[in-house]
Short mmCIF file of C-alpha atoms and ligand atoms in Angstrom, two decimals:
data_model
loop_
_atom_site.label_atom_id
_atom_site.label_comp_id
_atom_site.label_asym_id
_atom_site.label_seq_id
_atom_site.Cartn_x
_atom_site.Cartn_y
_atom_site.Cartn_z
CA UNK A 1 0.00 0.00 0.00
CA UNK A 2 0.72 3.87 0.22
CA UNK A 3 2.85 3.30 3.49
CA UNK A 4 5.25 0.97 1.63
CA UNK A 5 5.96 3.30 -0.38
CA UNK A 6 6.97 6.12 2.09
CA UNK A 7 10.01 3.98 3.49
CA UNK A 8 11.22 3.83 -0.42
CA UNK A 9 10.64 7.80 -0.66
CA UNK A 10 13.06 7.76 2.69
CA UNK A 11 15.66 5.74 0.98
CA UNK A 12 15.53 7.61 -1.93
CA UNK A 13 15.30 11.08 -0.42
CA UNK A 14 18.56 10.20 1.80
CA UNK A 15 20.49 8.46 -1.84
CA UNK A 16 19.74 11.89 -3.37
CA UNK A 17 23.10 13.58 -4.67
CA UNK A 18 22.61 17.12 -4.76
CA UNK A 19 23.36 18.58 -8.19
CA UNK A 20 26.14 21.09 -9.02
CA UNK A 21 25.22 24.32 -9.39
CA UNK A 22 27.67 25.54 -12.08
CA UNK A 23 26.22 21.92 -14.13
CA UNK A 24 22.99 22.29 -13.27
CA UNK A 25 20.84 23.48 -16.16
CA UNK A 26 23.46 23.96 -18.71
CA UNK A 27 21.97 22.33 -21.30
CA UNK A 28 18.78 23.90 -20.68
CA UNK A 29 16.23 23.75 -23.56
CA UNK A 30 18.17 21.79 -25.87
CA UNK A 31 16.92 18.66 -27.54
CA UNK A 32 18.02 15.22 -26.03
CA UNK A 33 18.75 13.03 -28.30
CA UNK A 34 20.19 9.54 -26.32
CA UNK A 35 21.36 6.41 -28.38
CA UNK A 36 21.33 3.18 -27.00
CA UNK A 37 24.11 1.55 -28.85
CA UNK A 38 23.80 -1.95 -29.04
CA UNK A 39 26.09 -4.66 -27.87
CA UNK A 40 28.96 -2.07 -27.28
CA UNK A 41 31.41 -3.22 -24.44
CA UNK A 42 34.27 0.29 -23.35
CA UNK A 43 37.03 -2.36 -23.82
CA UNK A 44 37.00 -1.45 -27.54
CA UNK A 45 37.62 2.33 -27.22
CA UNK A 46 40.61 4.14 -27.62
CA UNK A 47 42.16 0.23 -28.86
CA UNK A 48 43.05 -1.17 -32.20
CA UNK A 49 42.50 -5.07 -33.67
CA UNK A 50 45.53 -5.74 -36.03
CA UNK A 51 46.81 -2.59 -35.59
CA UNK A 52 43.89 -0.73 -36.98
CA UNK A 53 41.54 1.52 -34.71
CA UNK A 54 38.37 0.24 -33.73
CA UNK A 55 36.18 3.20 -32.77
CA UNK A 56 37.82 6.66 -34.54
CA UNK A 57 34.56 8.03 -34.10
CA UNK A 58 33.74 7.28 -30.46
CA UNK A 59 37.26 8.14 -29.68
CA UNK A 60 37.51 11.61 -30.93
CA UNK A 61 33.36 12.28 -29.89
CA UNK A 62 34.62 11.09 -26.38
CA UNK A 63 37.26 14.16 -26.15
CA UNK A 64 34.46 16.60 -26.76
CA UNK A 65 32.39 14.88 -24.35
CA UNK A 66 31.74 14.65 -20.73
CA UNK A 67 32.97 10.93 -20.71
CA UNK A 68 32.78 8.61 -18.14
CA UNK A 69 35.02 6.14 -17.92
CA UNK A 70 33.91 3.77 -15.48
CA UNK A 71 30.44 3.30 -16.08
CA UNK A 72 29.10 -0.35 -16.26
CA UNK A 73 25.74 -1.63 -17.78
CA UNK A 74 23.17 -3.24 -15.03
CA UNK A 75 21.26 -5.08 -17.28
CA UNK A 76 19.73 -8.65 -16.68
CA UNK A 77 17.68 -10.85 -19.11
CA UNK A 78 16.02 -8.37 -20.88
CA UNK A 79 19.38 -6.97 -22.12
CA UNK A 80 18.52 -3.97 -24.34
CA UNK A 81 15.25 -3.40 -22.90
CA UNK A 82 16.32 -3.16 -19.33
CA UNK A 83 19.13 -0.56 -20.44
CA UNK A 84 16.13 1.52 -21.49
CA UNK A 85 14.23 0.47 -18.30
CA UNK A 86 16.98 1.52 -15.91
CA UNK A 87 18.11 5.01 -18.15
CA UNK A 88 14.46 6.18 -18.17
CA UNK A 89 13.59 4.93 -13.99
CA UNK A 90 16.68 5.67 -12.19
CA UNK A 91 15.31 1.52 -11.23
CA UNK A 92 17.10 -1.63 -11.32
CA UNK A 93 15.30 -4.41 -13.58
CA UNK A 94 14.96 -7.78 -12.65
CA UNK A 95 16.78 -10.44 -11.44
CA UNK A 96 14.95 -12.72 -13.96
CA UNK A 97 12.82 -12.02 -16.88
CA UNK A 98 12.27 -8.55 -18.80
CA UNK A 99 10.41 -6.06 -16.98
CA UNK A 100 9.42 -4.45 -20.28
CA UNK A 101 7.11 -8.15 -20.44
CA UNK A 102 6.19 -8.76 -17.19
CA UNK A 103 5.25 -5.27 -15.35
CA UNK A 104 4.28 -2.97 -18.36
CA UNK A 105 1.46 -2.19 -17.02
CA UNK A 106 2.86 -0.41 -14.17
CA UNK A 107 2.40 3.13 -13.15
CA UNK A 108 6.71 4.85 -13.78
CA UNK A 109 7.90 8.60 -13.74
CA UNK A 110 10.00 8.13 -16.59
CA UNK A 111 12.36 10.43 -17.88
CA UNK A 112 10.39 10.80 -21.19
CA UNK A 113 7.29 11.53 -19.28
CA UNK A 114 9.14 14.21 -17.07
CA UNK A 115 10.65 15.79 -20.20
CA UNK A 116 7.30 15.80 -21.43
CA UNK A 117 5.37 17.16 -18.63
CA UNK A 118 8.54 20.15 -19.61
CA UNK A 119 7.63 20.56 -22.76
CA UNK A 120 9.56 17.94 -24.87
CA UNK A 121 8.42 15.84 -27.84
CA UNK A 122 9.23 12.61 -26.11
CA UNK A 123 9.63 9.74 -28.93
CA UNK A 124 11.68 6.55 -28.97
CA UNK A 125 13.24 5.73 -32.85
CA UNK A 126 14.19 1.51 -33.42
CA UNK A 127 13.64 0.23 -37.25
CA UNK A 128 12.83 -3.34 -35.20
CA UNK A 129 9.06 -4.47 -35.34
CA UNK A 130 7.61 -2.55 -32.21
CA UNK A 131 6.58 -5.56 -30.36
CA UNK A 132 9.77 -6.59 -29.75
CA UNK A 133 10.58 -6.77 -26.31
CA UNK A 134 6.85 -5.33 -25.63
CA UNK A 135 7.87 -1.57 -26.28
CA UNK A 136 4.68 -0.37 -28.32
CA UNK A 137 3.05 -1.38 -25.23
CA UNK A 138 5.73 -0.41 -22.51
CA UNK A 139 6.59 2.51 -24.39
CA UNK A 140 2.90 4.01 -23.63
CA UNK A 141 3.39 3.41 -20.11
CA UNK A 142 6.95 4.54 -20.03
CA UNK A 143 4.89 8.09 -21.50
CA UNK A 144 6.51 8.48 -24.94
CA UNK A 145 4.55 10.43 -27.36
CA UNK A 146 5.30 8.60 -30.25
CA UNK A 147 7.23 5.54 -31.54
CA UNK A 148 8.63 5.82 -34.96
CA UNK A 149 9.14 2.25 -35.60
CA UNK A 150 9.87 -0.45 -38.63
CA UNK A 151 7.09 1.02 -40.85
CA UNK A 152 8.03 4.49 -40.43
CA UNK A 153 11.43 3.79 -41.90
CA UNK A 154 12.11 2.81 -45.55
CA UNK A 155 13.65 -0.65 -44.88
CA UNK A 156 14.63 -2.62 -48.28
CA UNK A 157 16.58 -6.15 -48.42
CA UNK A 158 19.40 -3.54 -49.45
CA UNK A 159 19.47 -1.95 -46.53
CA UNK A 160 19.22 -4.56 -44.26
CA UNK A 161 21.65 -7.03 -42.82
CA UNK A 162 21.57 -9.46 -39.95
CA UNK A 163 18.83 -8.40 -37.27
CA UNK A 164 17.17 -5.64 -39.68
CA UNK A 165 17.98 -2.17 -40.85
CA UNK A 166 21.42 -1.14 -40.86
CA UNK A 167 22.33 2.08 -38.65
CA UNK A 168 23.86 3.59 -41.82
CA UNK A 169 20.55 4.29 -43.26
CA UNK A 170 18.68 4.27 -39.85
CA UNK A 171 20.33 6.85 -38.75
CA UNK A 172 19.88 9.02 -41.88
CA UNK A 173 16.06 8.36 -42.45
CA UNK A 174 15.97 9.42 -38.15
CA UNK A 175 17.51 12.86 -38.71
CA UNK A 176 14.90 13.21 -42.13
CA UNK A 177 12.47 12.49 -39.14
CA UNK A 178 13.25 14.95 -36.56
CA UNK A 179 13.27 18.26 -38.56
CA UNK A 180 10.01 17.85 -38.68
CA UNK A 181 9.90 17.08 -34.56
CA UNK A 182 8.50 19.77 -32.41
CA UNK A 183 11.34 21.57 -30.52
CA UNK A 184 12.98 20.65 -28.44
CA UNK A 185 12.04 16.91 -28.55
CA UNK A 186 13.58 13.81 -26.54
CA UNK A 187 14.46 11.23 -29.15
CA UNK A 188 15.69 7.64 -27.45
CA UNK A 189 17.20 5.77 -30.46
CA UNK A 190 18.12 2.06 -30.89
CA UNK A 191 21.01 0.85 -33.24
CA UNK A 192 21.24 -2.56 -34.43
CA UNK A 193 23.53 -4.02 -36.73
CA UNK A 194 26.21 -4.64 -34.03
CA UNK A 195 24.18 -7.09 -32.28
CA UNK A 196 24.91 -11.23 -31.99
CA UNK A 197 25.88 -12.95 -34.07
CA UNK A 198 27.34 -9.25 -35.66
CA UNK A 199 26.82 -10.66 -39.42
CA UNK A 200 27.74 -7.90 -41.52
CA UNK A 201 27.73 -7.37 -45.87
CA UNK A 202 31.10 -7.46 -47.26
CA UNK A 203 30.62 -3.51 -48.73
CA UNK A 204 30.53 -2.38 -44.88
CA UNK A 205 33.77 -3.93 -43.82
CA UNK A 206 36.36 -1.72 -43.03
CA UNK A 207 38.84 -2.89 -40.77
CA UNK A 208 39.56 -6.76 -40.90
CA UNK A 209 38.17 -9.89 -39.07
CA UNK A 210 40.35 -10.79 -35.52
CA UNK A 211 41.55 -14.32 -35.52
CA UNK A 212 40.46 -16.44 -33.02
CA UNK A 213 38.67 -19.54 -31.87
CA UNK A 214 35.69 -17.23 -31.52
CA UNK A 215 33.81 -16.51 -34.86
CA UNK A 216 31.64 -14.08 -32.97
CA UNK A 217 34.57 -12.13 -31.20
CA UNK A 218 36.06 -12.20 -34.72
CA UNK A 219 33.36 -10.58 -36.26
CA UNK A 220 32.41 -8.37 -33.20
CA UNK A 221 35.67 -5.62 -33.87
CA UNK A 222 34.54 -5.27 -37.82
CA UNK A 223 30.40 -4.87 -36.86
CA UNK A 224 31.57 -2.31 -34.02
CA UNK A 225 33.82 -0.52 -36.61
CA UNK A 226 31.04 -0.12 -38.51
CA UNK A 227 28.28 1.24 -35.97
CA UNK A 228 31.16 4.05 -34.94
CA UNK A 229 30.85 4.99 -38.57
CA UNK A 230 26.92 5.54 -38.37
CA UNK A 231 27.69 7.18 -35.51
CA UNK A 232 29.92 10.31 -37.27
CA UNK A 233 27.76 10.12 -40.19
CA UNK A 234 24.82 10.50 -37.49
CA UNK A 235 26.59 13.84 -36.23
CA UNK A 236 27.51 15.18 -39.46
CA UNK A 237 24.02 14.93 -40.79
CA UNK A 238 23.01 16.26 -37.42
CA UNK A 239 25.61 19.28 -38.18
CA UNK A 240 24.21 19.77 -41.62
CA UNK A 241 20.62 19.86 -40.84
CA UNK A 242 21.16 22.55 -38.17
CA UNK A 243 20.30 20.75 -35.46
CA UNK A 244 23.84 19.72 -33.73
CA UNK A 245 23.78 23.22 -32.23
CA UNK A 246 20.37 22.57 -30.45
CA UNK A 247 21.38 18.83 -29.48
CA UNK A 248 22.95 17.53 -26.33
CA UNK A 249 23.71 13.61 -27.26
CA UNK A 250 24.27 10.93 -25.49
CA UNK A 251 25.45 7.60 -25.86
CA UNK A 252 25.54 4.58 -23.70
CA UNK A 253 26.47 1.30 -24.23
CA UNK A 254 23.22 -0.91 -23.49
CA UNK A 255 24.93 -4.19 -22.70
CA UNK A 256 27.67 -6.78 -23.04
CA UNK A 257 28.37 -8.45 -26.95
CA UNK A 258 30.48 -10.88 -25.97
CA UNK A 259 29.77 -13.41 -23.48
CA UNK A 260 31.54 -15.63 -21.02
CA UNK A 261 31.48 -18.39 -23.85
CA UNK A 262 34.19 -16.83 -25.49
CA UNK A 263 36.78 -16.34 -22.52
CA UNK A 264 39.58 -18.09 -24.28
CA UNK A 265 39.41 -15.88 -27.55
CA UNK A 266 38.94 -12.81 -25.38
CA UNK A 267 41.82 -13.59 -23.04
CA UNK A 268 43.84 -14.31 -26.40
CA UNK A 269 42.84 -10.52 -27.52
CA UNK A 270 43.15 -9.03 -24.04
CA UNK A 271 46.75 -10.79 -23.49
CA UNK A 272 45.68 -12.11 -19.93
CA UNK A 273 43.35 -14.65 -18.52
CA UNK A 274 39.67 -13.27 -17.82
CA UNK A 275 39.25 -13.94 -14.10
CA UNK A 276 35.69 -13.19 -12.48
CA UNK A 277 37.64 -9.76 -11.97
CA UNK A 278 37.95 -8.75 -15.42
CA UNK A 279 34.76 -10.44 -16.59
CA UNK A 280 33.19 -7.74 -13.92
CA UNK A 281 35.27 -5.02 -15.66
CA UNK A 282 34.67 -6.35 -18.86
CA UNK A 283 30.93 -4.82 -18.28
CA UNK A 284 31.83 -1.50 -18.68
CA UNK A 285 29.99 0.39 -21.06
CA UNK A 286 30.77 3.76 -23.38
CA UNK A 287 28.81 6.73 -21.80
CA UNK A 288 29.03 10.10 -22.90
CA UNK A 289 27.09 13.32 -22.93
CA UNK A 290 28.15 15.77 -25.88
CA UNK A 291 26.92 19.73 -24.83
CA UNK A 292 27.73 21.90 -27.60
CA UNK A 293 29.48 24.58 -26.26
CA UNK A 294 31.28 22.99 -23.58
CA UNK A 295 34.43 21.23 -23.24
CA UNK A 296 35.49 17.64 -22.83
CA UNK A 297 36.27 16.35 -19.76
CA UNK A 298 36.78 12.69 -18.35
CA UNK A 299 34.75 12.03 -15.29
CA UNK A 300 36.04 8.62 -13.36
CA UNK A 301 33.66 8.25 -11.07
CA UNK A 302 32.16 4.54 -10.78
CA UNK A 303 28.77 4.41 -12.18
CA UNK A 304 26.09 2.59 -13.79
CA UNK A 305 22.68 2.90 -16.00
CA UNK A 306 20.73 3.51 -13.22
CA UNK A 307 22.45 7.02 -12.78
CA UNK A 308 21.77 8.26 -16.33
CA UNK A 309 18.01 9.69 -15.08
CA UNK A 310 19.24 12.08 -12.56
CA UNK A 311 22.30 13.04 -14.45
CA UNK A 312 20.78 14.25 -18.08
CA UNK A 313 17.85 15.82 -16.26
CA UNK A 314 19.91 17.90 -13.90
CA UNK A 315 21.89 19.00 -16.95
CA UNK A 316 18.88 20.11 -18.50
CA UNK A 317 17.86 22.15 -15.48
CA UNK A 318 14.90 20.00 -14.51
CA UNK A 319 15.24 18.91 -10.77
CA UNK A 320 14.95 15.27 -9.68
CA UNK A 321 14.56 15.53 -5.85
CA UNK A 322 11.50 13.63 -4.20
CA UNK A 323 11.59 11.67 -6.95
CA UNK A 324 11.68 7.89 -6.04
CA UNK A 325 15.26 7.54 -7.59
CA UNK A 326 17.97 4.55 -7.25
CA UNK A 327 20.73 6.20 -9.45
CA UNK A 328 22.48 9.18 -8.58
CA UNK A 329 23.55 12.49 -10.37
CA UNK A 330 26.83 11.30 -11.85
CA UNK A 331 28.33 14.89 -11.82
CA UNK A 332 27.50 15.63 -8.28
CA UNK A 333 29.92 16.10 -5.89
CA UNK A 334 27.79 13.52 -3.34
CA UNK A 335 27.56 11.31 -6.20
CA UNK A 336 29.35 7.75 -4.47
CA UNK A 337 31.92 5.94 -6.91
CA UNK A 338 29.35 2.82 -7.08
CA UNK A 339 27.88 0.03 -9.46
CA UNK A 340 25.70 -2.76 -8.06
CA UNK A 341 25.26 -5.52 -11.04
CA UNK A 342 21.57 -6.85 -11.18
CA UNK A 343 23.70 -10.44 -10.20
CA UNK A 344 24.95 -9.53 -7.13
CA UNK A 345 28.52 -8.19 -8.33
CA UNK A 346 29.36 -4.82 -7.84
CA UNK A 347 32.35 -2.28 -8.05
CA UNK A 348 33.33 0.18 -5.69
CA UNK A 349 36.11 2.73 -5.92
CA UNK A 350 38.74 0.58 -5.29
CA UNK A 351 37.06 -2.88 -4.77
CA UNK A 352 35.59 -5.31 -7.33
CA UNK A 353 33.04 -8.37 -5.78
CA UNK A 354 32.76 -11.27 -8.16
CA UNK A 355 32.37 -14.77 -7.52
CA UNK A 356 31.89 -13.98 -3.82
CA UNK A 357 35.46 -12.64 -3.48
CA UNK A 358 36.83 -9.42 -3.13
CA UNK A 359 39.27 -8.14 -5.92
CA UNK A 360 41.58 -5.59 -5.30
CA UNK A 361 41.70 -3.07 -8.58
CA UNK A 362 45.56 -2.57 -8.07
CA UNK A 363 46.31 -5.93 -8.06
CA UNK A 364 43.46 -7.03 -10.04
CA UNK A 365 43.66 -10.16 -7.28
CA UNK A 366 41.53 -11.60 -4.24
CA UNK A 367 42.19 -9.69 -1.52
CA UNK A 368 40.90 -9.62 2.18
CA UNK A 369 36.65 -9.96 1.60
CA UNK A 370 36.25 -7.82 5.05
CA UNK A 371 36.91 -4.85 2.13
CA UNK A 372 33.83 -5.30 0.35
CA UNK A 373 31.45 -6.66 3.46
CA UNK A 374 30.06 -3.36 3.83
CA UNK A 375 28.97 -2.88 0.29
CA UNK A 376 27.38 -6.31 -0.35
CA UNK A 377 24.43 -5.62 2.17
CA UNK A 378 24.05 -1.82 0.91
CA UNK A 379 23.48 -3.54 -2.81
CA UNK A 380 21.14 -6.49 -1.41
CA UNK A 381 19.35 -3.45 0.04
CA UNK A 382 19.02 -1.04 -3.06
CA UNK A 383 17.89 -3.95 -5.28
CA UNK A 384 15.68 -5.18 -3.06
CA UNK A 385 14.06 -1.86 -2.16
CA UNK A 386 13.72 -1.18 -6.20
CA UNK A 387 12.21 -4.78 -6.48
CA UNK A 388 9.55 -3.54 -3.85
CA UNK A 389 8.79 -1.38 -6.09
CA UNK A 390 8.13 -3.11 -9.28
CA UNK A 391 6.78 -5.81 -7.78
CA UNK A 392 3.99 -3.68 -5.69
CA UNK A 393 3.60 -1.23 -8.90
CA UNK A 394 4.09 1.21 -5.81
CA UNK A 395 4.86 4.26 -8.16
CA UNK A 396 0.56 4.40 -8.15
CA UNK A 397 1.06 5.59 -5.24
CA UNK A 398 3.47 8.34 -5.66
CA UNK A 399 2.22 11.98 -5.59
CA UNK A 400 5.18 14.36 -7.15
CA UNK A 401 3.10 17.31 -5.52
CA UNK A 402 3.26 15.97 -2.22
CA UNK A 403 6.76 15.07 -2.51
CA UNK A 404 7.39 18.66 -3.30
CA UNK A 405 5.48 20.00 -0.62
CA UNK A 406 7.49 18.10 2.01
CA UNK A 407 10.58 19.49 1.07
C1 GP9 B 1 15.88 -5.54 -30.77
C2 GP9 B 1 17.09 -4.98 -30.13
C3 GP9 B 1 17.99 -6.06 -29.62
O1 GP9 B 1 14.88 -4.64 -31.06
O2 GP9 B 1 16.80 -4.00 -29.20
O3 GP9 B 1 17.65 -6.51 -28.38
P1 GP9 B 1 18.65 -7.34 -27.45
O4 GP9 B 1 18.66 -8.76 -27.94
O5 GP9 B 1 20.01 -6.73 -27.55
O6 GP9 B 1 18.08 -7.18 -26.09
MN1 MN B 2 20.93 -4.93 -27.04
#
């Protein structure tokens, strides 16, 4: 009921990271334009494959960017879909099974539906049938305005390749789309070609296969490759149609590509064995916000999905307190260096807990497990408390007014 609730509005009331004040609202009345790039892991930025670069793109947008590198995905089964779930919530998904499937029809405060309550065009763009993974139907709830989906994109066997449209074209046809958006509009877009088993057409090869025992890690470096190119095409049609100026983007890696069935080929690439510690590390994610106007700058706090809510909004000068909230404000000087996985792991500042020991990040070894101790019950906690609230649908229950007025 209502009173369950309140102890979740305590927890998330005393999580809240004030935001900066010089950050806060710097962005202010720009578009938001967020891609969800599929299947891309950080361990491929700023590094090469037989000597060539894999991400030029990335690398160089990544300068210009607020950039953070340690920031892991928290994603569970529903892998893409719960990388939306936790960006838009500031709430974990589930241990098992896709939230998008089994609680759509839940009451959330999503970030779309806060941007649009501010005046945004909130839309989501993905050339995938709009079933898929429920989102025509969790999308509504999630309060999206529209969802330009497979049939409002040109898709043609030509322009197609392994799961569907490639992000070449995708990308192009999206940008057609939003001049005619309503300014200043939220667009959440999906790529797609660099997803398993990352089949790609000869034409859109252009740095070579790795060799391994691992067809899929082979093909991974030459299908990522190719996404960083839609990616600088993306901006420079952005740039061309006027709207770069007006755009903050943001990209985010939405899960893993490569799984723990291809250890050997990835410990072959990485030159070391991939112990539970760098499997955990191995789940960090690109995430960067690009503000025109202002400069680059690494940020190296620990992090995860779940922060993304209170981050972008605070940048766009729309305030998240009250608001029931498991993430924190990334750039905030309270924010905690922090990451719980939805599978119990999670990395601290200096600590990584996998396979119920306690790495040190120096040594990249076991160390003494009295280290992490205090942070495995403050995880079991959050998750739990965010469970609570999926599971009761206890956002019903959540007045923002009242919230306010308590202040
Ligand atoms: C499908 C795309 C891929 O529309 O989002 O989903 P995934 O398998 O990565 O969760
Ligand atoms: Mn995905």
């Amino acid at each position: 009921d209502g009173s369950e609730l309140t102890e979740i509005e305590n927890f998330a009331d005393a999580k809240f990271a004030e935001q900066d004040d010089e950050l806060f609202g710097i962005a202010k009345g720009k578009n938001l334009i967020m891609v969800s790039v599929e299947s891309t892991q950080a361990f491929v930025l700023n590094n090469e494959v037989n000597g060539q670069e894999i991400t030029p793109f990335l690398n160089d947008f990544a300068k210009e960017s607020l950039n953070f590198t340690n920031f892991y995905h928290q994603t569970g089964q529903g892998k893409t879909s719960d990388a939306e779930f936790l960006t838009e919530n500031s709430i974990y998904p589930l241990s098992r099974g896709a939230v998008f499937f089994t609680h759509s029809g839940n009451e959330f405060t999503s970030m779309a539906e806060k941007l649009a309550e501010n005046g945004y065009y909130s839309n989501a763009m993905h050339a995938n049938n709009k079933s898929f993974w429920n989102r025509d139907i969790m999308y509504k709830s999630l309060g999206y305005e529209r969802f330009y989906e497979v049939s409002d994109y040109n898709v043609t066997e030509d322009n197609s390749v392994n799961w569907g449209m490639k992000d070449v074209p995708f990308f192009e046809q999206s940008v057609g789309l939003m001049k005619d958006m309503p300014q200043p509009f939220y667009s959440k877009m999906i790529t797609l070609t660099n997803h398993h088993p990352f089949y790609y057409d000869e034409e859109d090869k252009m740095i070579d296969e790795y060799n391994s025992n691992s067809g899929t890690l082979n093909r991974y470096f030459v299908t990522v490759r190719y996404t960083d190119e839609s990616l600088k095409r993306f901006v420079e049609e952005l740039k061309a149609s006027g709207l770069y100026e007006d755009s903050v983007i943001v990209l985010y890696g939405d899960h893993y590509g490569i799984s723990e069935n291809h250890n050997e080929a990835m410990s072959q690439y990485l030159g070391k064995e991939v112990t539970p510690f760098v499997s955990a590390e191995l789940q960090k994610v690109p995430f960067m916000i690009h503000i025109p106007g202002v400069d680059g700058k690494e940020i190296s706090t620990v992090g995860g999905q779940v922060d993304v809510r209170p981050t972008l909004l605070h940048l766009l000068g729309i305030e998240t307190k009250g608001d029931i909230q498991f993430g924190q404000d990334l750039l905030s000087e309270e924010h905690e260096s922090f990451a719980a996985f939805r599978d119990g792991r999670f990395i601290t500042e200096d600590y990584v807990y996998a396979d119920n020991k306690c790495w040190d990040k120096e040594t990249e070894q076991p160390t003494d497990n009295s280290y992490c101790e205090p942070y495995i019950e403050k995880a079991a906690t959050e998750l739990s408390y965010s469970d609570r609230v999926i599971y009761g649908d206890l956002l019903r229950f959540y007045d923002p007014d009242s919230a306010k007025k308590e202040e």
